[in-house]
PDB file of C-alpha atoms in Angstrom:
ATOM      1  CA  MET A 142       0.855 -15.162 -19.287  1.00 38.00           C
ATOM      2  CA  LEU A 143       1.198 -11.151 -17.280  1.00 41.00           C
ATOM      3  CA  LEU A 144       4.876 -10.807 -17.194  1.00 43.00           C
ATOM      4  CA  LEU A 145       4.898 -11.576 -20.708  1.00 37.00           C
ATOM      5  CA  ALA A 146       2.629  -8.968 -21.527  1.00 39.00           C
ATOM      6  CA  LEU A 147       4.179  -6.347 -19.507  1.00 40.00           C
ATOM      7  CA  SER A 148       7.370  -7.037 -21.624  1.00 39.00           C
ATOM      8  CA  THR A 149       5.870  -6.907 -24.787  1.00 37.00           C
ATOM      9  CA  GLY A 150       4.543  -3.692 -24.092  1.00 40.00           C
ATOM     10  CA  CYS A 151       8.442  -2.300 -22.785  1.00 42.00           C
ATOM     11  CA  SER A 152      10.193   0.689 -24.522  1.00 39.00           C
ATOM     12  CA  SER A 153      13.420  -0.469 -26.404  1.00 38.00           C
ATOM     13  CA  PRO A 154      16.674  -0.334 -24.647  1.00 41.00           C
ATOM     14  CA  GLN A 155      18.035   2.925 -26.091  1.00 39.00           C
ATOM     15  CA  ALA A 156      14.499   4.785 -25.140  1.00 42.00           C
ATOM     16  CA  PRO A 157      15.378   7.805 -23.200  1.00 43.00           C
ATOM     17  CA  SER A 158      12.517   6.826 -20.725  1.00 42.00           C
ATOM     18  CA  ASP A 159      15.673   3.820 -19.581  1.00 49.00           C
ATOM     19  CA  ILE A 160      17.339   6.277 -17.347  1.00 55.00           C
ATOM     20  CA  LYS A 161      14.006   6.958 -15.487  1.00 92.00           C
ATOM     21  CA  ILE A 162      13.470   4.120 -15.659  1.00 96.00           C
ATOM     22  CA  ASP A 163      17.076   2.486 -14.050  1.00 95.00           C
ATOM     23  CA  GLY A 164      16.293   5.335 -11.724  1.00 96.00           C
ATOM     24  CA  VAL A 165      13.175   3.317 -10.178  1.00 98.00           C
ATOM     25  CA  LEU A 166      15.024  -0.236 -10.020  1.00 97.00           C
ATOM     26  CA  THR A 167      17.141   1.742  -8.099  1.00 96.00           C
ATOM     27  CA  SER A 168      15.646   2.888  -5.959  1.00 97.00           C
ATOM     28  CA  ALA A 169      13.372  -0.412  -5.422  1.00 98.00           C
ATOM     29  CA  LYS A 170      15.935  -2.305  -4.484  1.00 97.00           C
ATOM     30  CA  SER A 171      18.031   0.024  -2.843  1.00 97.00           C
ATOM     31  CA  ASN A 172      14.657   0.988   0.202  1.00 98.00           C
ATOM     32  CA  LEU A 173      13.698  -2.211   1.111  1.00 98.00           C
ATOM     33  CA  VAL A 174      13.457  -2.776   4.346  1.00 98.00           C
ATOM     34  CA  PHE A 175      14.300  -6.710   5.390  1.00 98.00           C
ATOM     35  CA  VAL A 176      11.996  -8.060   7.155  1.00 98.00           C
ATOM     36  CA  GLU A 177      13.063 -11.900   9.902  1.00 98.00           C
ATOM     37  CA  GLY A 178      10.038 -13.534   9.933  1.00 98.00           C
ATOM     38  CA  GLY A 179       8.743 -15.029  12.675  1.00 98.00           C
ATOM     39  CA  GLU A 180       5.113 -16.596  14.331  1.00 98.00           C
ATOM     40  CA  PHE A 181       2.483 -14.487  15.715  1.00 98.00           C
ATOM     41  CA  TRP A 182      -0.816 -13.578  16.471  1.00 98.00           C
ATOM     42  CA  LEU A 183      -2.688 -11.988  13.032  1.00 98.00           C
ATOM     43  CA  GLY A 184      -5.544 -10.514  14.168  1.00 98.00           C
ATOM     44  CA  ASP A 185      -6.662  -7.565  16.697  1.00 97.00           C
ATOM     45  CA  VAL A 186      -4.441  -9.457  19.915  1.00 97.00           C
ATOM     46  CA  GLY A 187      -6.006  -5.986  21.870  1.00 96.00           C
ATOM     47  CA  ASN A 188      -3.155  -4.505  24.884  1.00 93.00           C
ATOM     48  CA  GLU A 189      -2.312  -5.659  28.025  1.00 91.00           C
ATOM     49  CA  SER A 190      -5.034  -5.339  29.867  1.00 91.00           C
ATOM     50  CA  GLY A 191      -6.952  -7.232  27.064  1.00 90.00           C
ATOM     51  CA  VAL A 192      -8.784  -4.303  25.127  1.00 95.00           C
ATOM     52  CA  LEU A 193      -9.914  -4.489  21.804  1.00 96.00           C
ATOM     53  CA  PHE A 194      -7.901  -2.313  19.321  1.00 96.00           C
ATOM     54  CA  ASN A 195     -10.770  -2.546  16.982  1.00 93.00           C
ATOM     55  CA  PRO A 196     -13.764  -3.571  18.937  1.00 91.00           C
ATOM     56  CA  ILE A 197     -16.494  -2.639  16.474  1.00 90.00           C
ATOM     57  CA  SER A 198     -15.560  -4.893  13.573  1.00 90.00           C
ATOM     58  CA  ASP A 199     -15.575  -8.047  13.553  1.00 92.00           C
ATOM     59  CA  ASP A 200     -13.700  -9.363  10.222  1.00 94.00           C
ATOM     60  CA  ASN A 201     -10.406  -9.339  12.404  1.00 96.00           C
ATOM     61  CA  LYS A 202     -11.394 -11.655  14.282  1.00 96.00           C
ATOM     62  CA  PRO A 203     -10.822 -14.442  16.743  1.00 96.00           C
ATOM     63  CA  PRO A 204      -6.663 -13.925  16.062  1.00 97.00           C
ATOM     64  CA  LYS A 205      -5.001 -16.517  14.162  1.00 98.00           C
ATOM     65  CA  LEU A 206      -1.641 -17.828  14.918  1.00 98.00           C
ATOM     66  CA  VAL A 207       0.837 -17.902  11.675  1.00 98.00           C
ATOM     67  CA  GLU A 208       4.590 -18.243  10.481  1.00 98.00           C
ATOM     68  CA  LEU A 209       6.125 -16.351   7.836  1.00 98.00           C
ATOM     69  CA  GLU A 210       9.349 -16.105   6.047  1.00 98.00           C
ATOM     70  CA  SER A 211      11.204 -14.324   6.545  1.00 98.00           C
ATOM     71  CA  PHE A 212      10.994 -10.847   3.790  1.00 98.00           C
ATOM     72  CA  SER A 213      12.196  -7.775   2.194  1.00 98.00           C
ATOM     73  CA  ILE A 214       9.239  -4.669   2.040  1.00 98.00           C
ATOM     74  CA  LEU A 215       9.386  -1.364   0.267  1.00 98.00           C
ATOM     75  CA  LYS A 216      10.022   1.641   3.884  1.00 98.00           C
ATOM     76  CA  ARG A 217       7.410   3.682   1.290  1.00 98.00           C
ATOM     77  CA  GLU A 218       4.977   3.553  -0.391  1.00 98.00           C
ATOM     78  CA  VAL A 219       5.128   3.363  -4.017  1.00 98.00           C
ATOM     79  CA  THR A 220       4.792   7.049  -5.904  1.00 98.00           C
ATOM     80  CA  TRP A 221       3.337   8.850  -9.212  1.00 97.00           C
ATOM     81  CA  GLY A 222       6.367   9.418 -10.913  1.00 97.00           C
ATOM     82  CA  GLU A 223       7.314   5.798  -9.636  1.00 98.00           C
ATOM     83  CA  PHE A 224       4.015   4.634 -10.944  1.00 98.00           C
ATOM     84  CA  VAL A 225       2.791   6.328 -14.269  1.00 97.00           C
ATOM     85  CA  THR A 226       7.013   5.597 -15.595  1.00 97.00           C
ATOM     86  CA  PHE A 227       5.616   2.115 -15.432  1.00 98.00           C
ATOM     87  CA  LEU A 228       2.151   2.600 -17.163  1.00 98.00           C
ATOM     88  CA  LYS A 229       4.370   4.801 -19.667  1.00 97.00           C
ATOM     89  CA  ASP A 230       6.946   1.646 -20.007  1.00 97.00           C
ATOM     90  CA  VAL A 231       4.249  -1.053 -20.900  1.00 97.00           C
ATOM     91  CA  GLY A 232       2.043   1.272 -22.963  1.00 97.00           C
ATOM     92  CA  ARG A 233      -0.659   1.739 -20.948  1.00 97.00           C
ATOM     93  CA  ALA A 234      -0.218   5.255 -19.571  1.00 95.00           C
ATOM     94  CA  GLY A 235      -3.334   6.139 -21.890  1.00 95.00           C
ATOM     95  CA  ASP A 236      -5.252   3.943 -20.922  1.00 97.00           C
ATOM     96  CA  TYR A 237      -6.419   6.153 -18.256  1.00 97.00           C
ATOM     97  CA  THR A 238      -7.738   9.109 -19.662  1.00 96.00           C
ATOM     98  CA  VAL A 239     -11.158  10.555 -19.662  1.00 95.00           C
ATOM     99  CA  GLU A 240     -10.860  10.119 -22.881  1.00 95.00           C
ATOM    100  CA  LYS A 241     -10.698   6.824 -23.067  1.00 95.00           C
ATOM    101  CA  GLY A 242     -12.979   6.220 -20.546  1.00 95.00           C
ATOM    102  CA  PHE A 243     -10.878   6.514 -17.911  1.00 96.00           C
ATOM    103  CA  LYS A 244     -14.133   8.591 -15.835  1.00 94.00           C
ATOM    104  CA  ARG A 245     -12.250   9.131 -12.001  1.00 93.00           C
ATOM    105  CA  ALA A 246      -9.613  10.895 -14.085  1.00 95.00           C
ATOM    106  CA  VAL A 247     -11.913  13.915 -13.545  1.00 94.00           C
ATOM    107  CA  ARG A 248     -11.523  13.604 -10.071  1.00 92.00           C
ATOM    108  CA  LEU A 249      -7.521  12.078 -10.386  1.00 94.00           C
ATOM    109  CA  PRO A 250      -5.725  12.441 -13.460  1.00 96.00           C
ATOM    110  CA  ILE A 251      -3.432   9.387 -13.748  1.00 96.00           C
ATOM    111  CA  THR A 252       0.156  11.412 -13.905  1.00 96.00           C
ATOM    112  CA  SER A 253       2.936  12.893 -12.048  1.00 96.00           C
ATOM    113  CA  ASN A 254       4.562  16.308 -12.246  1.00 96.00           C
ATOM    114  CA  ASP A 255       6.655  18.386 -10.675  1.00 96.00           C
ATOM    115  CA  ASP A 256       4.756  20.336  -8.702  1.00 96.00           C
ATOM    116  CA  PRO A 257       4.609  20.022  -4.798  1.00 95.00           C
ATOM    117  CA  ALA A 258       1.687  21.713  -4.743  1.00 93.00           C
ATOM    118  CA  SER A 259      -0.275  18.787  -6.880  1.00 95.00           C
ATOM    119  CA  PRO A 260      -2.062  16.004  -6.135  1.00 94.00           C
ATOM    120  CA  ASN A 261       0.235  14.446  -8.458  1.00 96.00           C
ATOM    121  CA  TYR A 262       3.564  15.614  -7.021  1.00 97.00           C
ATOM    122  CA  LYS A 263       5.935  12.949  -8.429  1.00 97.00           C
ATOM    123  CA  HIS A 264       6.688  12.020  -4.425  1.00 97.00           C
ATOM    124  CA  LYS A 265       3.213  11.844  -3.293  1.00 97.00           C
ATOM    125  CA  PRO A 266       2.293   8.354  -3.325  1.00 98.00           C
ATOM    126  CA  ALA A 267       0.158   6.194  -6.249  1.00 98.00           C
ATOM    127  CA  ARG A 268      -3.351   5.666  -6.513  1.00 97.00           C
ATOM    128  CA  SER A 269      -3.378   2.705  -8.984  1.00 98.00           C
ATOM    129  CA  PRO A 270      -6.652   3.057 -11.292  1.00 98.00           C
ATOM    130  CA  ASN A 271      -7.296  -0.440 -10.342  1.00 98.00           C
ATOM    131  CA  PHE A 272      -6.022  -3.500  -8.419  1.00 98.00           C
ATOM    132  CA  GLN A 273      -4.404  -5.945 -11.416  1.00 98.00           C
ATOM    133  CA  GLU A 274      -2.831  -2.176 -11.852  1.00 98.00           C
ATOM    134  CA  ALA A 275      -1.002  -2.481  -8.777  1.00 98.00           C
ATOM    135  CA  GLU A 276      -0.652  -5.744  -9.416  1.00 98.00           C
ATOM    136  CA  ASN A 277       1.420  -5.134 -12.018  1.00 98.00           C
ATOM    137  CA  TYR A 278       3.682  -2.742 -10.805  1.00 98.00           C
ATOM    138  CA  CYS A 279       5.639  -5.505  -8.723  1.00 98.00           C
ATOM    139  CA  LEU A 280       5.562  -8.072 -11.008  1.00 98.00           C
ATOM    140  CA  TRP A 281       7.098  -5.167 -13.024  1.00 98.00           C
ATOM    141  CA  LEU A 282       9.618  -5.405 -10.591  1.00 98.00           C
ATOM    142  CA  ALA A 283      10.160  -8.782 -10.560  1.00 98.00           C
ATOM    143  CA  GLU A 284      10.681  -9.030 -14.504  1.00 98.00           C
ATOM    144  CA  LYS A 285      12.889  -5.658 -14.545  1.00 98.00           C
ATOM    145  CA  THR A 286      15.276  -6.541 -11.272  1.00 98.00           C
ATOM    146  CA  ARG A 287      14.837 -10.724 -11.672  1.00 97.00           C
ATOM    147  CA  LEU A 288      14.391 -10.442  -7.264  1.00 98.00           C
ATOM    148  CA  PRO A 289      10.952 -12.148  -6.401  1.00 98.00           C
ATOM    149  CA  PHE A 290       8.912  -8.929  -6.047  1.00 98.00           C
ATOM    150  CA  SER A 291       5.108  -8.755  -5.477  1.00 98.00           C
ATOM    151  CA  LEU A 292       2.313  -7.063  -3.254  1.00 98.00           C
ATOM    152  CA  PRO A 293       2.613  -8.031   0.284  1.00 99.00           C
ATOM    153  CA  SER A 294       0.200 -10.807   1.317  1.00 98.00           C
ATOM    154  CA  GLU A 295      -2.165  -9.420   4.487  1.00 98.00           C
ATOM    155  CA  ALA A 296      -0.194 -11.272   6.672  1.00 98.00           C
ATOM    156  CA  GLN A 297       2.745  -9.707   5.218  1.00 99.00           C
ATOM    157  CA  TRP A 298       1.414  -6.867   5.517  1.00 99.00           C
ATOM    158  CA  GLU A 299      -0.184  -6.856   9.209  1.00 98.00           C
ATOM    159  CA  TYR A 300       3.446  -8.195  10.390  1.00 98.00           C
ATOM    160  CA  ALA A 301       5.696  -5.810   9.040  1.00 99.00           C
ATOM    161  CA  ALA A 302       3.251  -2.676  10.273  1.00 98.00           C
ATOM    162  CA  ARG A 303       3.362  -4.017  13.677  1.00 98.00           C
ATOM    163  CA  ASN A 304       7.171  -4.466  14.067  1.00 98.00           C
ATOM    164  CA  ARG A 305       7.164  -8.115  13.463  1.00 98.00           C
ATOM    165  CA  GLY A 306       3.815  -9.138  15.259  1.00 98.00           C
ATOM    166  CA  GLN A 307       4.289  -6.596  18.381  1.00 98.00           C
ATOM    167  CA  ALA A 308       0.836  -5.685  20.196  1.00 97.00           C
ATOM    168  CA  ILE A 309       0.423  -1.735  18.799  1.00 97.00           C
ATOM    169  CA  ALA A 310      -2.030   0.474  17.313  1.00 97.00           C
ATOM    170  CA  PHE A 311      -0.062   2.232  15.379  1.00 98.00           C
ATOM    171  CA  ALA A 312       2.611   1.785  12.968  1.00 98.00           C
ATOM    172  CA  THR A 313       3.954   5.387  13.479  1.00 98.00           C
ATOM    173  CA  ASP A 314       7.266   6.231  15.420  1.00 98.00           C
ATOM    174  CA  THR A 315       5.980   5.989  18.504  1.00 97.00           C
ATOM    175  CA  GLY A 316       3.422   3.510  18.201  1.00 97.00           C
ATOM    176  CA  GLU A 317       0.717   6.119  18.690  1.00 96.00           C
ATOM    177  CA  VAL A 318      -0.857   9.161  17.157  1.00 96.00           C
ATOM    178  CA  GLU A 319      -0.213  12.510  16.416  1.00 97.00           C
ATOM    179  CA  LEU A 320      -2.130  14.127  13.518  1.00 95.00           C
ATOM    180  CA  ASP A 321      -0.761  16.382  10.840  1.00 96.00           C
ATOM    181  CA  LYS A 322      -2.512  19.508  11.299  1.00 93.00           C
ATOM    182  CA  TYR A 323      -3.119  19.233   7.200  1.00 94.00           C
ATOM    183  CA  LEU A 324      -6.220  18.999   5.716  1.00 92.00           C
ATOM    184  CA  GLN A 325      -7.881  20.161   9.353  1.00 88.00           C
ATOM    185  CA  ARG A 326      -9.638  23.141   7.179  1.00 85.00           C
ATOM    186  CA  PRO A 327     -12.227  23.292   3.979  1.00 87.00           C
ATOM    187  CA  SER A 328     -10.822  21.592   1.102  1.00 86.00           C
ATOM    188  CA  TYR A 329     -10.570  25.641  -0.364  1.00 88.00           C
ATOM    189  CA  ALA A 330      -8.139  26.825   1.896  1.00 90.00           C
ATOM    190  CA  ILE A 331      -5.883  24.065   2.289  1.00 91.00           C
ATOM    191  CA  ASP A 332      -2.302  24.782   1.511  1.00 92.00           C
ATOM    192  CA  PRO A 333       0.151  21.659   0.415  1.00 91.00           C
ATOM    193  CA  MET A 334       2.971  23.248   1.559  1.00 91.00           C
ATOM    194  CA  GLN A 335       1.917  24.082   4.997  1.00 94.00           C
ATOM    195  CA  PRO A 336       4.617  22.401   6.937  1.00 96.00           C
ATOM    196  CA  VAL A 337       4.800  17.993   8.577  1.00 97.00           C
ATOM    197  CA  SER A 338       3.356  18.563  11.486  1.00 96.00           C
ATOM    198  CA  GLY A 339       3.163  15.439  13.905  1.00 97.00           C
ATOM    199  CA  ASN A 340       3.645  12.024  13.183  1.00 98.00           C
ATOM    200  CA  VAL A 341       0.917  10.818  10.808  1.00 97.00           C
ATOM    201  CA  LEU A 342      -1.352  11.934   8.257  1.00 96.00           C
ATOM    202  CA  ILE A 343      -5.234  10.413   8.454  1.00 94.00           C
ATOM    203  CA  HIS A 344      -7.392  13.635   7.748  1.00 89.00           C
ATOM    204  CA  SER A 345     -10.185  14.335   4.616  1.00 84.00           C
ATOM    205  CA  SER A 346     -11.527  10.728   3.012  1.00 84.00           C
ATOM    206  CA  ILE A 347     -13.547  13.956   0.774  1.00 84.00           C
ATOM    207  CA  ASP A 348      -9.305  15.670  -0.766  1.00 89.00           C
ATOM    208  CA  VAL A 349      -7.561  13.458  -2.823  1.00 91.00           C
ATOM    209  CA  GLU A 350      -4.029  15.103  -1.629  1.00 93.00           C
ATOM    210  CA  ARG A 351      -2.134  13.636   0.168  1.00 96.00           C
ATOM    211  CA  ARG A 352       1.973  14.464   1.529  1.00 97.00           C
ATOM    212  CA  PRO A 353       4.856  12.946   0.018  1.00 98.00           C
ATOM    213  CA  VAL A 354       5.583   9.961   0.742  1.00 98.00           C
ATOM    214  CA  GLY A 355       8.071   9.373   3.458  1.00 98.00           C
ATOM    215  CA  SER A 356       7.041  12.626   5.074  1.00 98.00           C
ATOM    216  CA  TYR A 357       6.525  11.476   8.928  1.00 98.00           C
ATOM    217  CA  PRO A 358       9.152   9.835  11.627  1.00 98.00           C
ATOM    218  CA  PRO A 359       9.289   6.187  10.201  1.00 98.00           C
ATOM    219  CA  SER A 360       8.452   2.717  11.723  1.00 98.00           C
ATOM    220  CA  PRO A 361      10.777   1.349  14.369  1.00 98.00           C
ATOM    221  CA  LEU A 362      11.311  -1.136  12.189  1.00 98.00           C
ATOM    222  CA  GLY A 363      12.034   1.256   9.581  1.00 98.00           C
ATOM    223  CA  LEU A 364       8.907   1.842   7.650  1.00 98.00           C
ATOM    224  CA  HIS A 365       6.845   4.563   6.711  1.00 98.00           C
ATOM    225  CA  ASP A 366       2.811   5.538   6.329  1.00 98.00           C
ATOM    226  CA  MET A 367       1.915   1.979   6.968  1.00 98.00           C
ATOM    227  CA  THR A 368      -0.474   4.055   8.970  1.00 98.00           C
ATOM    228  CA  GLY A 369      -1.758   6.933   7.256  1.00 97.00           C
ATOM    229  CA  ASN A 370      -1.366   8.717   3.995  1.00 97.00           C
ATOM    230  CA  VAL A 371      -3.193   5.851   1.133  1.00 97.00           C
ATOM    231  CA  ALA A 372      -4.511   2.836   2.126  1.00 97.00           C
ATOM    232  CA  GLU A 373      -3.199  -0.204   0.725  1.00 98.00           C
ATOM    233  CA  TRP A 374      -3.173  -3.098  -1.914  1.00 98.00           C
ATOM    234  CA  THR A 375      -2.430  -7.072  -0.803  1.00 98.00           C
ATOM    235  CA  LYS A 376      -3.179  -9.787  -2.297  1.00 98.00           C
ATOM    236  CA  ASP A 377      -5.394 -11.856  -0.872  1.00 98.00           C
ATOM    237  CA  TRP A 378      -8.620 -12.303  -1.359  1.00 98.00           C
ATOM    238  CA  PHE A 379     -10.768 -10.915   0.919  1.00 97.00           C
ATOM    239  CA  ARG A 380     -12.718 -13.224   3.824  1.00 95.00           C
ATOM    240  CA  PRO A 381     -14.385 -12.672   6.744  1.00 95.00           C
ATOM    241  CA  GLY A 382     -12.016 -13.534   9.638  1.00 95.00           C
ATOM    242  CA  PHE A 383      -8.557 -15.398   9.379  1.00 97.00           C
ATOM    243  CA  ASP A 384      -9.950 -19.103   9.447  1.00 95.00           C
ATOM    244  CA  HIS A 385      -9.299 -19.922   5.787  1.00 95.00           C
ATOM    245  CA  LEU A 386      -5.986 -18.811   6.027  1.00 97.00           C
ATOM    246  CA  SER A 387      -3.097 -21.618   7.072  1.00 98.00           C
ATOM    247  CA  THR A 388      -0.600 -21.645   9.443  1.00 98.00           C
ATOM    248  CA  LYS A 389       2.556 -21.579   7.146  1.00 98.00           C
ATOM    249  CA  ASN A 390       3.019 -18.011   4.502  1.00 98.00           C
ATOM    250  CA  PRO A 391      -0.434 -17.839   4.885  1.00 98.00           C
ATOM    251  CA  VAL A 392      -2.451 -15.772   1.713  1.00 98.00           C
ATOM    252  CA  ALA A 393      -5.984 -15.957   0.786  1.00 97.00           C
ATOM    253  CA  ILE A 394      -5.828 -17.574  -2.862  1.00 94.00           C
ATOM    254  CA  GLU A 395      -9.325 -18.086  -3.773  1.00 91.00           C
ATOM    255  CA  PRO A 396     -12.065 -16.096  -3.946  1.00 89.00           C
ATOM    256  CA  SER A 397     -15.305 -16.759  -1.527  1.00 87.00           C
ATOM    257  CA  ARG A 398     -18.987 -16.087  -2.864  1.00 88.00           C
ATOM    258  CA  GLU A 399     -20.255 -14.501  -0.817  1.00 89.00           C
ATOM    259  CA  HIS A 400     -17.211 -11.591  -1.385  1.00 88.00           C
ATOM    260  CA  ALA A 401     -16.507 -12.296  -4.747  1.00 89.00           C
ATOM    261  CA  GLY A 402     -14.244  -9.896  -6.509  1.00 92.00           C
ATOM    262  CA  LYS A 403     -12.998  -8.323  -3.241  1.00 97.00           C
ATOM    263  CA  ARG A 404      -9.057  -8.134  -2.235  1.00 98.00           C
ATOM    264  CA  VAL A 405      -7.836  -7.234   0.998  1.00 98.00           C
ATOM    265  CA  VAL A 406      -6.860  -3.370   1.526  1.00 98.00           C
ATOM    266  CA  ARG A 407      -5.012  -2.197   4.862  1.00 98.00           C
ATOM    267  CA  ASP A 408      -3.956   0.861   6.540  1.00 98.00           C
ATOM    268  CA  LEU A 409      -8.201   2.271   6.443  1.00 96.00           C
ATOM    269  CA  ALA A 410      -6.078   5.142   8.481  1.00 96.00           C
ATOM    270  CA  GLY A 411      -5.302   5.883   4.475  1.00 96.00           C
ATOM    271  CA  LEU A 412      -8.973   6.331   3.651  1.00 93.00           C
ATOM    272  CA  GLY A 413      -9.044   9.299   5.985  1.00 89.00           C
ATOM    273  CA  ASP A 414     -11.979  10.017   8.272  1.00 80.00           C
ATOM    274  CA  HIS A 415     -11.973   7.199  10.640  1.00 81.00           C
ATOM    275  CA  VAL A 416     -14.483   5.338  13.157  1.00 79.00           C
ATOM    276  CA  GLY A 417     -14.018   2.292  16.803  1.00 85.00           C
ATOM    277  CA  GLY A 418      -9.841   1.747  16.339  1.00 91.00           C
ATOM    278  CA  ASN A 419     -10.330   1.558  11.673  1.00 94.00           C
ATOM    279  CA  ALA A 420      -7.465   4.392  11.925  1.00 95.00           C
ATOM    280  CA  THR A 421      -5.056   1.410  13.545  1.00 97.00           C
ATOM    281  CA  VAL A 422      -2.737  -1.769  11.790  1.00 98.00           C
ATOM    282  CA  TYR A 423      -5.574  -3.849  12.551  1.00 97.00           C
ATOM    283  CA  GLY A 424      -8.353  -1.779  10.297  1.00 96.00           C
ATOM    284  CA  ARG A 425      -8.881  -3.996   7.209  1.00 96.00           C
ATOM    285  CA  MET A 426     -12.012  -4.665   4.369  1.00 96.00           C
ATOM    286  CA  GLY A 427     -12.662  -6.227   1.209  1.00 96.00           C
ATOM    287  CA  ARG A 428     -12.398  -3.599  -1.589  1.00 97.00           C
ATOM    288  CA  GLY A 429     -13.674  -4.289  -6.070  1.00 97.00           C
ATOM    289  CA  LEU A 430     -10.628  -4.825  -8.039  1.00 97.00           C
ATOM    290  CA  ASN A 431     -11.482  -1.636  -9.790  1.00 96.00           C
ATOM    291  CA  SER A 432     -11.898   0.194  -6.618  1.00 96.00           C
ATOM    292  CA  TYR A 433      -9.316   3.211  -7.526  1.00 93.00           C
ATOM    293  CA  TYR A 434      -8.171   5.216  -4.857  1.00 90.00           C
ATOM    294  CA  GLN A 435      -5.820   2.608  -3.067  1.00 96.00           C
ATOM    295  CA  GLY A 436      -2.089   3.168  -2.996  1.00 98.00           C
ATOM    296  CA  PHE A 437       0.535  -0.291  -2.653  1.00 98.00           C
ATOM    297  CA  ARG A 438       4.119  -1.057  -2.129  1.00 98.00           C
ATOM    298  CA  CYS A 439       5.628  -4.564  -2.997  1.00 99.00           C
ATOM    299  CA  VAL A 440       7.570  -7.819  -1.280  1.00 98.00           C
ATOM    300  CA  VAL A 441      10.734  -9.457  -2.279  1.00 98.00           C
ATOM    301  CA  ASN A 442       9.642 -13.078  -1.186  1.00 98.00           C
ATOM    302  CA  GLN A 443      13.391 -14.302  -0.719  1.00 97.00           C
ATOM    303  CA  PRO A 444      14.421 -15.684   3.019  1.00 97.00           C
ATOM    304  CA  GLN A 445      17.929 -13.232   2.948  1.00 97.00           C
ATOM    305  CA  PRO A 446      18.139  -9.244   2.700  1.00 96.00           C
ATOM    306  CA  ILE A 447      18.696  -8.049  -0.980  1.00 93.00           C
ATOM    307  CA  ASN A 448      22.414  -6.666  -1.652  1.00 80.00           C
TER     308      ASN A 448
END
């Protein structure tokens, strides 16, 4: 039903926007990183000395041994330019305005532009107005490319962020954090043109400003911003712990009564200020389906690399 609904809103083949759409599709296929599957312990495994990475949270313990098939994942977060192209193509770009009742657009309009100083610069990470549009974007890619795109499962996201399940704290080039000095000043003094420093953006939960995707060195697996910049949706329904998950390609496909209406969000470093290890790749939380500041990336659920 959803794919059919997306199709009815699409532009005609002759529409001027098709050139931009083709660019989005080409970029999606060319920016995939193949992740060879395998077994790993999902959850906070602790370091070699047994010290937990995220000691204050019980939602990611105890770890569970699971197995994943190979898949491919976008090496960077979906951008404003890509996301707005999708919304225009399916006829929903005008649905998320103050005039249409989307009051959150006062702080962060669902638009993109060519201004590097703007929070909505086309190369900065998109922030979907809700979970459904993030999922819809990946399904739109699936329909347009005929590849099995989707949001990542929580297990896929963590496996990729941890360089195929390694016991690391951060998905940076070194596994450690060198904070960018950006956003370490009062909001009125932030300069979007300030050069990039360090290897990750974590600071400031009160500012919507973020860096363009891919501003920092990639992880050893070739992925950008799986620590920092923006938090990211996964397709799992949220439940504490991992006992409810299967051991093969696990994904929580049903909500619990206690946490009804919440999906798993990962990369809590992307929310900004943090405590108690939540900025590590083990931090997780449930967010309501209408939560509007999360970014996302998509995966292709195919066990062979995409040519």
